[in-house]
PDB file of N, CA and C in Angstrom:
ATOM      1  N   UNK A  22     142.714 214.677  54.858  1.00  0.00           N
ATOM      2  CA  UNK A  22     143.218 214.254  56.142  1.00  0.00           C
ATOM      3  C   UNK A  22     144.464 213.408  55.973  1.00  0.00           C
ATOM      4  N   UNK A  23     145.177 213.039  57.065  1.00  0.00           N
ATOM      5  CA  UNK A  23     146.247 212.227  57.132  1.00  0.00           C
ATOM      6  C   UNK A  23     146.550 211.298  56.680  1.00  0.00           C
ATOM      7  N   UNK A  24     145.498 210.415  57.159  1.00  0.00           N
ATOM      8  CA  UNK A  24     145.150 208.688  57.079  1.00  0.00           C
ATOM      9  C   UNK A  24     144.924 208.701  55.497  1.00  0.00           C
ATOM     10  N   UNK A  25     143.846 209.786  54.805  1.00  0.00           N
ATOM     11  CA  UNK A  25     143.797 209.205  53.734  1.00  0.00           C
ATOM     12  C   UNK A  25     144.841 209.372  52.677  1.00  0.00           C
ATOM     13  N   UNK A  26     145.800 210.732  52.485  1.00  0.00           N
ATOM     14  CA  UNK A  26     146.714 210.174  52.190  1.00  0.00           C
ATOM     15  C   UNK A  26     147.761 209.238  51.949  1.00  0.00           C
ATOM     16  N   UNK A  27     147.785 208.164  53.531  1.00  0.00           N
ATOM     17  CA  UNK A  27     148.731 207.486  53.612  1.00  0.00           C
ATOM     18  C   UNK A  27     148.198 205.856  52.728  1.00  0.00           C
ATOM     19  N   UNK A  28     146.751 206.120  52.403  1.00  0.00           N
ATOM     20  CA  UNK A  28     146.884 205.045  51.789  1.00  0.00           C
ATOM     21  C   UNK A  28     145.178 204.118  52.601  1.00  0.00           C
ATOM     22  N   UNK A  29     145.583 204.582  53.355  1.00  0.00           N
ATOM     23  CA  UNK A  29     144.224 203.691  54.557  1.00  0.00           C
ATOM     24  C   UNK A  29     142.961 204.158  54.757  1.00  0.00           C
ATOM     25  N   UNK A  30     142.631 204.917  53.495  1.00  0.00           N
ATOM     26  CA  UNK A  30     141.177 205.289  53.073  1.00  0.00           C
ATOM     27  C   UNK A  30     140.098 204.172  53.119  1.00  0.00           C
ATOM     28  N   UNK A  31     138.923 204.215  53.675  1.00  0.00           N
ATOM     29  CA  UNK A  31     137.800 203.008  53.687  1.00  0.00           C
ATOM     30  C   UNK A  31     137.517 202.805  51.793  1.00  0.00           C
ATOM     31  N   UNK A  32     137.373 201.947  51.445  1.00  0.00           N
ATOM     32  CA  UNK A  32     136.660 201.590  50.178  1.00  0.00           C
ATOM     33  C   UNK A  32     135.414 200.790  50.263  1.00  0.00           C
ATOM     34  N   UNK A  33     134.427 201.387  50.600  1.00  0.00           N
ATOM     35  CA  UNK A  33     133.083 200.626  50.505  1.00  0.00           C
ATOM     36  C   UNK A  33     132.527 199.767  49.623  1.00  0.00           C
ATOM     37  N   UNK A  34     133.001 199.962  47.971  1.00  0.00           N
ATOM     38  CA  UNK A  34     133.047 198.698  47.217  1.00  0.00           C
ATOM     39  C   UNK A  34     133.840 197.706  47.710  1.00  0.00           C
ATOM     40  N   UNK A  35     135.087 198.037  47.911  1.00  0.00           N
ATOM     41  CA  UNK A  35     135.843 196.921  48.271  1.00  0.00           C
ATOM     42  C   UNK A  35     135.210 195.932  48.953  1.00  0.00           C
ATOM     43  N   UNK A  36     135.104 196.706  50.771  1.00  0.00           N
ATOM     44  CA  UNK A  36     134.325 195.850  51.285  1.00  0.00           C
ATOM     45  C   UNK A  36     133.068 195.195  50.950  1.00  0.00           C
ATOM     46  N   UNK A  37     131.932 195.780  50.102  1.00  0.00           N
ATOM     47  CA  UNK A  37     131.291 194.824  49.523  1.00  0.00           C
ATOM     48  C   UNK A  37     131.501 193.643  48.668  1.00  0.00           C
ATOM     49  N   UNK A  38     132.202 193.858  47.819  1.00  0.00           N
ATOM     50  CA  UNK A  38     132.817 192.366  47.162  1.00  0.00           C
ATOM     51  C   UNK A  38     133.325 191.512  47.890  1.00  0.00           C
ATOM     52  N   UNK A  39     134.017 192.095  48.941  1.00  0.00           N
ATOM     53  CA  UNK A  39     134.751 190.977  50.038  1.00  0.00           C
ATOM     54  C   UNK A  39     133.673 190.471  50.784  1.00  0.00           C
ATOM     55  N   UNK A  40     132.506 191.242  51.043  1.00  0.00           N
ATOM     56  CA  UNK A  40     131.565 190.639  51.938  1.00  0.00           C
ATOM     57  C   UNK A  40     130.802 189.749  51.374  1.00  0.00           C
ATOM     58  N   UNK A  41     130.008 190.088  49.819  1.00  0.00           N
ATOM     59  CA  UNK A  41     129.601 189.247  49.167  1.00  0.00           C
ATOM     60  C   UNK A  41     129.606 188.042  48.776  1.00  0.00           C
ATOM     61  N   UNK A  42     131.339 188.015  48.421  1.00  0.00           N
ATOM     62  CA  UNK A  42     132.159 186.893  47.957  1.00  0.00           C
ATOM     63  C   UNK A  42     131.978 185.635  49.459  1.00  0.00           C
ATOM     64  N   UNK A  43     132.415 186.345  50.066  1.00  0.00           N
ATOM     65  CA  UNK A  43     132.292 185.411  51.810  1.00  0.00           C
ATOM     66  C   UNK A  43     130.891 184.889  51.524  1.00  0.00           C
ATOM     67  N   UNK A  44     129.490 185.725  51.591  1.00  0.00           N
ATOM     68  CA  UNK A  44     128.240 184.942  51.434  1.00  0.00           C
ATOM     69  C   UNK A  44     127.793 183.735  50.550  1.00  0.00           C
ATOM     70  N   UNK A  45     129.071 184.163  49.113  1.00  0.00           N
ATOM     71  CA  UNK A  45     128.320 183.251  48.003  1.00  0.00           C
ATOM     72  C   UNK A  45     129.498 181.700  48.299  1.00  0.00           C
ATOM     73  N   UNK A  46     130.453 182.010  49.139  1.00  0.00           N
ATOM     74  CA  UNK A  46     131.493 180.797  49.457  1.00  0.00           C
ATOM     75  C   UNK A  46     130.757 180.603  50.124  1.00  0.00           C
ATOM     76  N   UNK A  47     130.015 180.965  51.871  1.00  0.00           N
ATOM     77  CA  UNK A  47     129.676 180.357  52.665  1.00  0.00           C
ATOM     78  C   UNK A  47     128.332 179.808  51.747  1.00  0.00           C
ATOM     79  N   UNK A  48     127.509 180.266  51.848  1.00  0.00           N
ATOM     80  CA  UNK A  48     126.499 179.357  50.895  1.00  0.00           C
ATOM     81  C   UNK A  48     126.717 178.178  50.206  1.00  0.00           C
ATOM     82  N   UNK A  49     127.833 178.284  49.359  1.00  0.00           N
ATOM     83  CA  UNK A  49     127.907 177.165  48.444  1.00  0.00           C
ATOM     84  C   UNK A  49     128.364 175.921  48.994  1.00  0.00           C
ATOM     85  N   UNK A  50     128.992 176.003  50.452  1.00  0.00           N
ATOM     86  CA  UNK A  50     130.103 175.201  50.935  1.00  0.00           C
ATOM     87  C   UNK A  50     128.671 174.451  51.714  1.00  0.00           C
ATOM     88  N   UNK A  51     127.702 175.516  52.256  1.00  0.00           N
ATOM     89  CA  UNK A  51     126.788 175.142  53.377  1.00  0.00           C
ATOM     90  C   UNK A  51     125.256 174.718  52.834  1.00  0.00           C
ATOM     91  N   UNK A  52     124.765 174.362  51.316  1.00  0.00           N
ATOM     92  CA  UNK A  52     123.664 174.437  50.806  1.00  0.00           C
ATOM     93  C   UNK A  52     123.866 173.147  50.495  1.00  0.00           C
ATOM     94  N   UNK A  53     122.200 172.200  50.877  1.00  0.00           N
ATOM     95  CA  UNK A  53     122.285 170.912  50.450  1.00  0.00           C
ATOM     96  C   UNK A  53     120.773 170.882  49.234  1.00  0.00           C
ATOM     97  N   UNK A  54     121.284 170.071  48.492  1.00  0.00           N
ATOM     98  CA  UNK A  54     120.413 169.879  47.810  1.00  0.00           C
ATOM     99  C   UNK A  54     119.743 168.480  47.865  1.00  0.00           C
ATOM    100  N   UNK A  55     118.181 168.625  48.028  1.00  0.00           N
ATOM    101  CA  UNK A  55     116.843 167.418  47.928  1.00  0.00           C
ATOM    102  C   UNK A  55     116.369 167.245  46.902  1.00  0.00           C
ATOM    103  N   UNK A  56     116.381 165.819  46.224  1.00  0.00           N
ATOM    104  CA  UNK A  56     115.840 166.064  45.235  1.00  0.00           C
ATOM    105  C   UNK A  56     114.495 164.489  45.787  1.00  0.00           C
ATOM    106  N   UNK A  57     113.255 165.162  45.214  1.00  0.00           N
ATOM    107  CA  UNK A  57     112.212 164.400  45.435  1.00  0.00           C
ATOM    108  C   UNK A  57     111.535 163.417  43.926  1.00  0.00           C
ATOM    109  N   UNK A  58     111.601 162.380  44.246  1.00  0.00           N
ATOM    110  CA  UNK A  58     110.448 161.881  43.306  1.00  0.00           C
ATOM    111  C   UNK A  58     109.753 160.882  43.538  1.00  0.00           C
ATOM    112  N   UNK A  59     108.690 161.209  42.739  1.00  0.00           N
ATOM    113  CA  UNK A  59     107.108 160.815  42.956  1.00  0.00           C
ATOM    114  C   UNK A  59     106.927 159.503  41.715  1.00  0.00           C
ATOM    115  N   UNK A  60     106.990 158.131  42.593  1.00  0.00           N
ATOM    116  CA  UNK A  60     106.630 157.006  41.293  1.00  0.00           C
ATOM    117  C   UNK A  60     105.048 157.303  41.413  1.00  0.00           C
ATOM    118  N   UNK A  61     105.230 156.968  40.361  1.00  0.00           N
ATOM    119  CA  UNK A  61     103.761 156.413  39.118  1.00  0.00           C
ATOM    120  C   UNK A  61     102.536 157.286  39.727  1.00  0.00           C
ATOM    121  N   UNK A  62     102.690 158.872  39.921  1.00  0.00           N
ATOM    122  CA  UNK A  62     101.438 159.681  39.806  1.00  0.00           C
ATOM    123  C   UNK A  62     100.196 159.209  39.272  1.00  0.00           C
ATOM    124  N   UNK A  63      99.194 159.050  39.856  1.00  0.00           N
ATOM    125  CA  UNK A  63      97.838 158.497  39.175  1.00  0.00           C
ATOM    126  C   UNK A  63      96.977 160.134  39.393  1.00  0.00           C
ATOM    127  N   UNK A  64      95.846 159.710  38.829  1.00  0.00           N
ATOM    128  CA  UNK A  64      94.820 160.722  38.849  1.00  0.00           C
ATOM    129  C   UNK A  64      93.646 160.609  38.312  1.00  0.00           C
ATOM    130  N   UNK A  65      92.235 160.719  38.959  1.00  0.00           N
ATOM    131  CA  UNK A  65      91.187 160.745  38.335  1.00  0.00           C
ATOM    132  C   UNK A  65      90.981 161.773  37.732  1.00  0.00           C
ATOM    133  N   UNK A  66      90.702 161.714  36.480  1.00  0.00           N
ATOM    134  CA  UNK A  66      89.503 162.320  35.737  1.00  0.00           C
ATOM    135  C   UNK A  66      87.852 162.140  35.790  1.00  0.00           C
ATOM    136  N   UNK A  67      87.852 163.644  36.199  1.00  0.00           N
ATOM    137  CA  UNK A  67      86.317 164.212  36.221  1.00  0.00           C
ATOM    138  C   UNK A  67      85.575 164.597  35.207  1.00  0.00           C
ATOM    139  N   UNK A  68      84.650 164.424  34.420  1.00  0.00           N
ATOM    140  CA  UNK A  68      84.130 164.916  33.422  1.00  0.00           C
ATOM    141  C   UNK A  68      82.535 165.155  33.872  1.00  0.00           C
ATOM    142  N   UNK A  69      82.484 166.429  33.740  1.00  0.00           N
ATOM    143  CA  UNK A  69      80.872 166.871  34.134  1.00  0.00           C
ATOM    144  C   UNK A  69      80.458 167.275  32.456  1.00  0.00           C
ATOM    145  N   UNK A  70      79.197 167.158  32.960  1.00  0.00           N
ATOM    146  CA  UNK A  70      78.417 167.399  31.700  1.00  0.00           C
ATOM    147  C   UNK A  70      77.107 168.164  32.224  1.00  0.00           C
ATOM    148  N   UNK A  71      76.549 169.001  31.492  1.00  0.00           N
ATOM    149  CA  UNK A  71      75.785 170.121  31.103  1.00  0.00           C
ATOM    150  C   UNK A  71      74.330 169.032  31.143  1.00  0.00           C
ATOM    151  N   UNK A  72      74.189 168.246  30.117  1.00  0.00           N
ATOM    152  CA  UNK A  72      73.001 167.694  29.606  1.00  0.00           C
ATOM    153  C   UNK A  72      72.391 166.918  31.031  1.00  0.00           C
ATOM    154  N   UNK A  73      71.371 166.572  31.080  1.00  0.00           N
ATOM    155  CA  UNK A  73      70.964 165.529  31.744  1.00  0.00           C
ATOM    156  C   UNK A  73      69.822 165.493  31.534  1.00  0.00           C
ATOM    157  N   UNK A  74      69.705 163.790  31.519  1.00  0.00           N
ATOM    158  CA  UNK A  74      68.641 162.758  30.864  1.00  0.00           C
ATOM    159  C   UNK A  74      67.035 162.980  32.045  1.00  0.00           C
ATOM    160  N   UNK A  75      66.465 162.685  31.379  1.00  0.00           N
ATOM    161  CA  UNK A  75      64.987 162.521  31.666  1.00  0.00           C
ATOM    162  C   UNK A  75      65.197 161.795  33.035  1.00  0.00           C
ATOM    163  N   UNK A  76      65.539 160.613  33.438  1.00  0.00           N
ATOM    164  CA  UNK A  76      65.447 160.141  34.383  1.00  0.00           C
ATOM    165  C   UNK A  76      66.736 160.698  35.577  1.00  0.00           C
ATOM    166  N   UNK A  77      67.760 160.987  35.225  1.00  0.00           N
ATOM    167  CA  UNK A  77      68.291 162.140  36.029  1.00  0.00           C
ATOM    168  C   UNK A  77      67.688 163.252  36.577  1.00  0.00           C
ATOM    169  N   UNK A  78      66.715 163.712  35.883  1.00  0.00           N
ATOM    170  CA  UNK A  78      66.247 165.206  36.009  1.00  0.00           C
ATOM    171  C   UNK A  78      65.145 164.868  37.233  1.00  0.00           C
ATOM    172  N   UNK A  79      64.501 163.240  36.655  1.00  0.00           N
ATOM    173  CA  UNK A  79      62.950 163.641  38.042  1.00  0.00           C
ATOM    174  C   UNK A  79      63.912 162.884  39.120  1.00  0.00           C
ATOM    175  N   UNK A  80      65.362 161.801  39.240  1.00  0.00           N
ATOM    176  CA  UNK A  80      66.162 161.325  40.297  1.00  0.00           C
ATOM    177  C   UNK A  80      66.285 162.796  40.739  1.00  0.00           C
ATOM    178  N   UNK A  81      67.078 163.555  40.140  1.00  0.00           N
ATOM    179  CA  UNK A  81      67.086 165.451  41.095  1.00  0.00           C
ATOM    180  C   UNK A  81      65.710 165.602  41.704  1.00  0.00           C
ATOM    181  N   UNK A  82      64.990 165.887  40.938  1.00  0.00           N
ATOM    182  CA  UNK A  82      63.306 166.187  41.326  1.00  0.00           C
ATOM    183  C   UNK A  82      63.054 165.414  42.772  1.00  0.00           C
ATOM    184  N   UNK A  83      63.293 164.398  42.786  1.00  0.00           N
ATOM    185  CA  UNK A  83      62.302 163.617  43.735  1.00  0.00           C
ATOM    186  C   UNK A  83      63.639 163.582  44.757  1.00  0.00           C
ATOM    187  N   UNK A  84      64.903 163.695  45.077  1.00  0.00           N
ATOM    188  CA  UNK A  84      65.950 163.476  45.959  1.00  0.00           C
ATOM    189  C   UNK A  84      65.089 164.940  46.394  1.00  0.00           C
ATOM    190  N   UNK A  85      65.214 166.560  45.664  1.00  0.00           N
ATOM    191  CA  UNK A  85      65.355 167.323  46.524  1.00  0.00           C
ATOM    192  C   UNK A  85      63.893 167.675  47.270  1.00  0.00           C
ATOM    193  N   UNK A  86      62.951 166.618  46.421  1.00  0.00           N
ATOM    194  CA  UNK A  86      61.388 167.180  47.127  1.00  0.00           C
ATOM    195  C   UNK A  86      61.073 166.456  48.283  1.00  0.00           C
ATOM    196  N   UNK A  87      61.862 165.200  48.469  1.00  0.00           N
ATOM    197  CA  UNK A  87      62.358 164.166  49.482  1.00  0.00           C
ATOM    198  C   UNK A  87      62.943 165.163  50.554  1.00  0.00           C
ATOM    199  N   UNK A  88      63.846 165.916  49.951  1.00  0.00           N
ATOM    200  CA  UNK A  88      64.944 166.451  50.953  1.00  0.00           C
ATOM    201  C   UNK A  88      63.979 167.593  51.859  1.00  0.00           C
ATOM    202  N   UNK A  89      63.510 168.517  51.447  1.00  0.00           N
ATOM    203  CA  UNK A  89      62.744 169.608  51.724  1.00  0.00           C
ATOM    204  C   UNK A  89      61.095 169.382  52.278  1.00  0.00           C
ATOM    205  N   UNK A  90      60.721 168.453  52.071  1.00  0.00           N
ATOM    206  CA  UNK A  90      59.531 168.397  52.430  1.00  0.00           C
ATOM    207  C   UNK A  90      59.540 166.865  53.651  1.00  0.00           C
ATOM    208  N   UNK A  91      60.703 166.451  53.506  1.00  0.00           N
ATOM    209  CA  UNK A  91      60.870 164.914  54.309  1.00  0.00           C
ATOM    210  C   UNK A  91      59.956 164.330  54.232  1.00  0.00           C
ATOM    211  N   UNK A  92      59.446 164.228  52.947  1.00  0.00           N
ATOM    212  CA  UNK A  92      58.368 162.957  52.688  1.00  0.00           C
ATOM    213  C   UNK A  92      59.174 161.810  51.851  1.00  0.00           C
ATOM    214  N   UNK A  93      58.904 160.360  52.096  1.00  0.00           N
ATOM    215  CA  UNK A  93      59.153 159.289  51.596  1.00  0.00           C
ATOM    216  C   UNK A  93      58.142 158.308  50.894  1.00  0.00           C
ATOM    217  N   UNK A  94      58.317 157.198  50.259  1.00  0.00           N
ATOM    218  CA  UNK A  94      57.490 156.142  49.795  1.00  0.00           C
ATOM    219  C   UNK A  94      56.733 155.511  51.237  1.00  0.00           C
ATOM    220  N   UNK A  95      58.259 155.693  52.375  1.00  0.00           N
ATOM    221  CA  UNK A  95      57.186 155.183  53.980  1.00  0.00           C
ATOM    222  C   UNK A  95      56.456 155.673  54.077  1.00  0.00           C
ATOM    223  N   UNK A  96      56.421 156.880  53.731  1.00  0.00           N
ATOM    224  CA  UNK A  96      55.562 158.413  54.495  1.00  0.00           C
ATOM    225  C   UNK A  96      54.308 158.312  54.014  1.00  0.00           C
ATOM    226  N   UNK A  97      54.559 158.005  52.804  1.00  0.00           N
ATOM    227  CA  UNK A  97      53.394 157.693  51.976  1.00  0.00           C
ATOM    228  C   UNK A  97      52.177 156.431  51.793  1.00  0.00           C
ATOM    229  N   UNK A  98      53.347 155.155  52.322  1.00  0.00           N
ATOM    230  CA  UNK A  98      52.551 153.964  52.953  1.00  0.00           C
ATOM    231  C   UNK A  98      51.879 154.456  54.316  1.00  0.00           C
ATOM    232  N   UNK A  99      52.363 154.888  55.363  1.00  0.00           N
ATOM    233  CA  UNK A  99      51.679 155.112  56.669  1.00  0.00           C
ATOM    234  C   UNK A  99      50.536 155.668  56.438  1.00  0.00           C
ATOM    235  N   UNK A 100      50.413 157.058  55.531  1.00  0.00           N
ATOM    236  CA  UNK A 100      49.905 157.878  55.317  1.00  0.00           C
ATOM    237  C   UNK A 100      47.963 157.224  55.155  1.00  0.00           C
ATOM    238  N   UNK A 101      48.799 156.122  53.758  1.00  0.00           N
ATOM    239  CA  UNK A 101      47.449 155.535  53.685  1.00  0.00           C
ATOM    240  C   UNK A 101      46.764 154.390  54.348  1.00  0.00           C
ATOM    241  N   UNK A 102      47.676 154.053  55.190  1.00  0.00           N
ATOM    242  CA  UNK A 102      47.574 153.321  56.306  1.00  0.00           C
ATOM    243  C   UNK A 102      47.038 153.638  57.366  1.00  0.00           C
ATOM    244  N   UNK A 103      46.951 154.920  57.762  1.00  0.00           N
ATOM    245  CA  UNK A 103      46.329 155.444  59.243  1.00  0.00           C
ATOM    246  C   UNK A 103      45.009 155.831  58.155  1.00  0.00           C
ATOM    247  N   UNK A 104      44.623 156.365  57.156  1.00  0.00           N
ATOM    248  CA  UNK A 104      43.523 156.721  55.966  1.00  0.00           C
ATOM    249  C   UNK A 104      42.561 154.918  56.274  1.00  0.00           C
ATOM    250  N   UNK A 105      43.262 154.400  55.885  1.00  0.00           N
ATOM    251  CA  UNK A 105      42.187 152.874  55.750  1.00  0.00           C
ATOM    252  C   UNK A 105      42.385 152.812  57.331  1.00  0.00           C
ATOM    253  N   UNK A 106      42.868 152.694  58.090  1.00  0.00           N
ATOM    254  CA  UNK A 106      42.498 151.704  59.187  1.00  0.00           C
ATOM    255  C   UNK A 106      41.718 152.972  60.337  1.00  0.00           C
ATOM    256  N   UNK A 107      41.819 154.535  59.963  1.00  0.00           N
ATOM    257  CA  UNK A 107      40.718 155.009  60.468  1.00  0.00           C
ATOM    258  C   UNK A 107      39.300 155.012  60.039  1.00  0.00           C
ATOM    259  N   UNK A 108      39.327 154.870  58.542  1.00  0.00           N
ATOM    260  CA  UNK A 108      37.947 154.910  57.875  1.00  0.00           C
ATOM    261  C   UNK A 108      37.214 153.487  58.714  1.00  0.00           C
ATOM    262  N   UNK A 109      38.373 152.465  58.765  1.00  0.00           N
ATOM    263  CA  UNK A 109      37.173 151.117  58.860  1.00  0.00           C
ATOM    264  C   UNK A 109      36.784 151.153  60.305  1.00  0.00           C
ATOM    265  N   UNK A 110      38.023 152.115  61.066  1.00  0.00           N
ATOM    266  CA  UNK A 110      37.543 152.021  62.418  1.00  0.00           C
ATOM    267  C   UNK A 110      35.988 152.656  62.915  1.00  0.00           C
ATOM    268  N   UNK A 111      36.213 153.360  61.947  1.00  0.00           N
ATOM    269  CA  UNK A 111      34.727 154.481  62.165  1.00  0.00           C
ATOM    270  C   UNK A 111      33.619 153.375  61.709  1.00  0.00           C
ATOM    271  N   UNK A 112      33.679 152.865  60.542  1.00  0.00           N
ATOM    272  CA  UNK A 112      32.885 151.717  60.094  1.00  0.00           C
ATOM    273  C   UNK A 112      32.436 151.035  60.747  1.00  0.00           C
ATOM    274  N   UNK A 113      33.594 150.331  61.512  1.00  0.00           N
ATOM    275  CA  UNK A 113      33.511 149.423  62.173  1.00  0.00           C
ATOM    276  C   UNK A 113      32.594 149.807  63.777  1.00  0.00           C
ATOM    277  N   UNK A 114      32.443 150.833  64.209  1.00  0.00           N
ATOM    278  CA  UNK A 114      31.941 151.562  65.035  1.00  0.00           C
ATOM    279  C   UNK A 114      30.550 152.430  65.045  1.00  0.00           C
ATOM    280  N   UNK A 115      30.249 152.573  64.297  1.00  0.00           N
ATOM    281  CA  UNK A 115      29.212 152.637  63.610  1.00  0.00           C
ATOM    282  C   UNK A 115      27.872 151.943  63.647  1.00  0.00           C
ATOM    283  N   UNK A 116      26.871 152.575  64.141  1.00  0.00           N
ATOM    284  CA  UNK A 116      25.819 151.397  64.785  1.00  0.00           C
ATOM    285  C   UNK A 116      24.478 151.683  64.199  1.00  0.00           C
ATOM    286  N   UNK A 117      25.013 151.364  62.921  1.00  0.00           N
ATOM    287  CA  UNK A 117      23.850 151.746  61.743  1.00  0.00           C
ATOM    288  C   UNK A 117      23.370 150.317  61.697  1.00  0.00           C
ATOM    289  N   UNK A 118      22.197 150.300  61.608  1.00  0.00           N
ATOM    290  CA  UNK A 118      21.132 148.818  61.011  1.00  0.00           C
ATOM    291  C   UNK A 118      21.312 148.534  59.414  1.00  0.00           C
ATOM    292  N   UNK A 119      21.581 147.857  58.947  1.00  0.00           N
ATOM    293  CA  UNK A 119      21.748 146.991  57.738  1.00  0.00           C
ATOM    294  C   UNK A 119      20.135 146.372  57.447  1.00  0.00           C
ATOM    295  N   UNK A 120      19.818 146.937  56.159  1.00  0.00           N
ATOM    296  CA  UNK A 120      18.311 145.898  55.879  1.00  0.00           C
ATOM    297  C   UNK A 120      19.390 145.005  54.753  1.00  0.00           C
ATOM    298  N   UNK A 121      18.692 143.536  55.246  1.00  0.00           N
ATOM    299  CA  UNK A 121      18.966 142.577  54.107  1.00  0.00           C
ATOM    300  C   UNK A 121      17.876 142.467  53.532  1.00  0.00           C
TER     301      UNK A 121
END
């Protein structure tokens, strides 16, 4: 054709480098840099362990038989508490003759 003879052919590389070049100027002119820091990072350390002692094992035992059955040391005072104070009530009610 005409045009491209005369010189005024499109160059699609061209225009990419020209377009590129524009992105990596505008960028550089328009990019801010943050820089963050963190004084004196602390951190706990966790260390689990596998083993556990005799009195750990029935503290597990008795937390989860506590947990599941909702019995307590109270549970267990009342328990024998309504036990004695019904036995004596009956006792006490009771209209049996005594030989001395």
């Amino acid at each position: 054709s005409a045009h491209e003879e005369e010189g005024d052919s499109f160059d699609a590389d061209k225009h990419d480098k020209v377009f590129i070049e524009a992105v990596v100027r505008y960028a550089s002119e328009n990019t801010a840099k943050i820089k963050i820091f963190i004084g004196d990072p602390y951190y706990t350390q966790i260390v689990r362990s596998a083993k556990m002692s005799m009195t750990q094992m029935l503290g597990n035992a008795g937390g989860l038989i506590g947990l599941c059955l909702g019995f307590s040391v109270i549970s267990l005072v009342e328990i024998i508490y309504y036990v004695v104070s019904t036995f004596t009530s009956l006792r006490g009610n009771c209209n049996c003759k005594r030989n001395d």
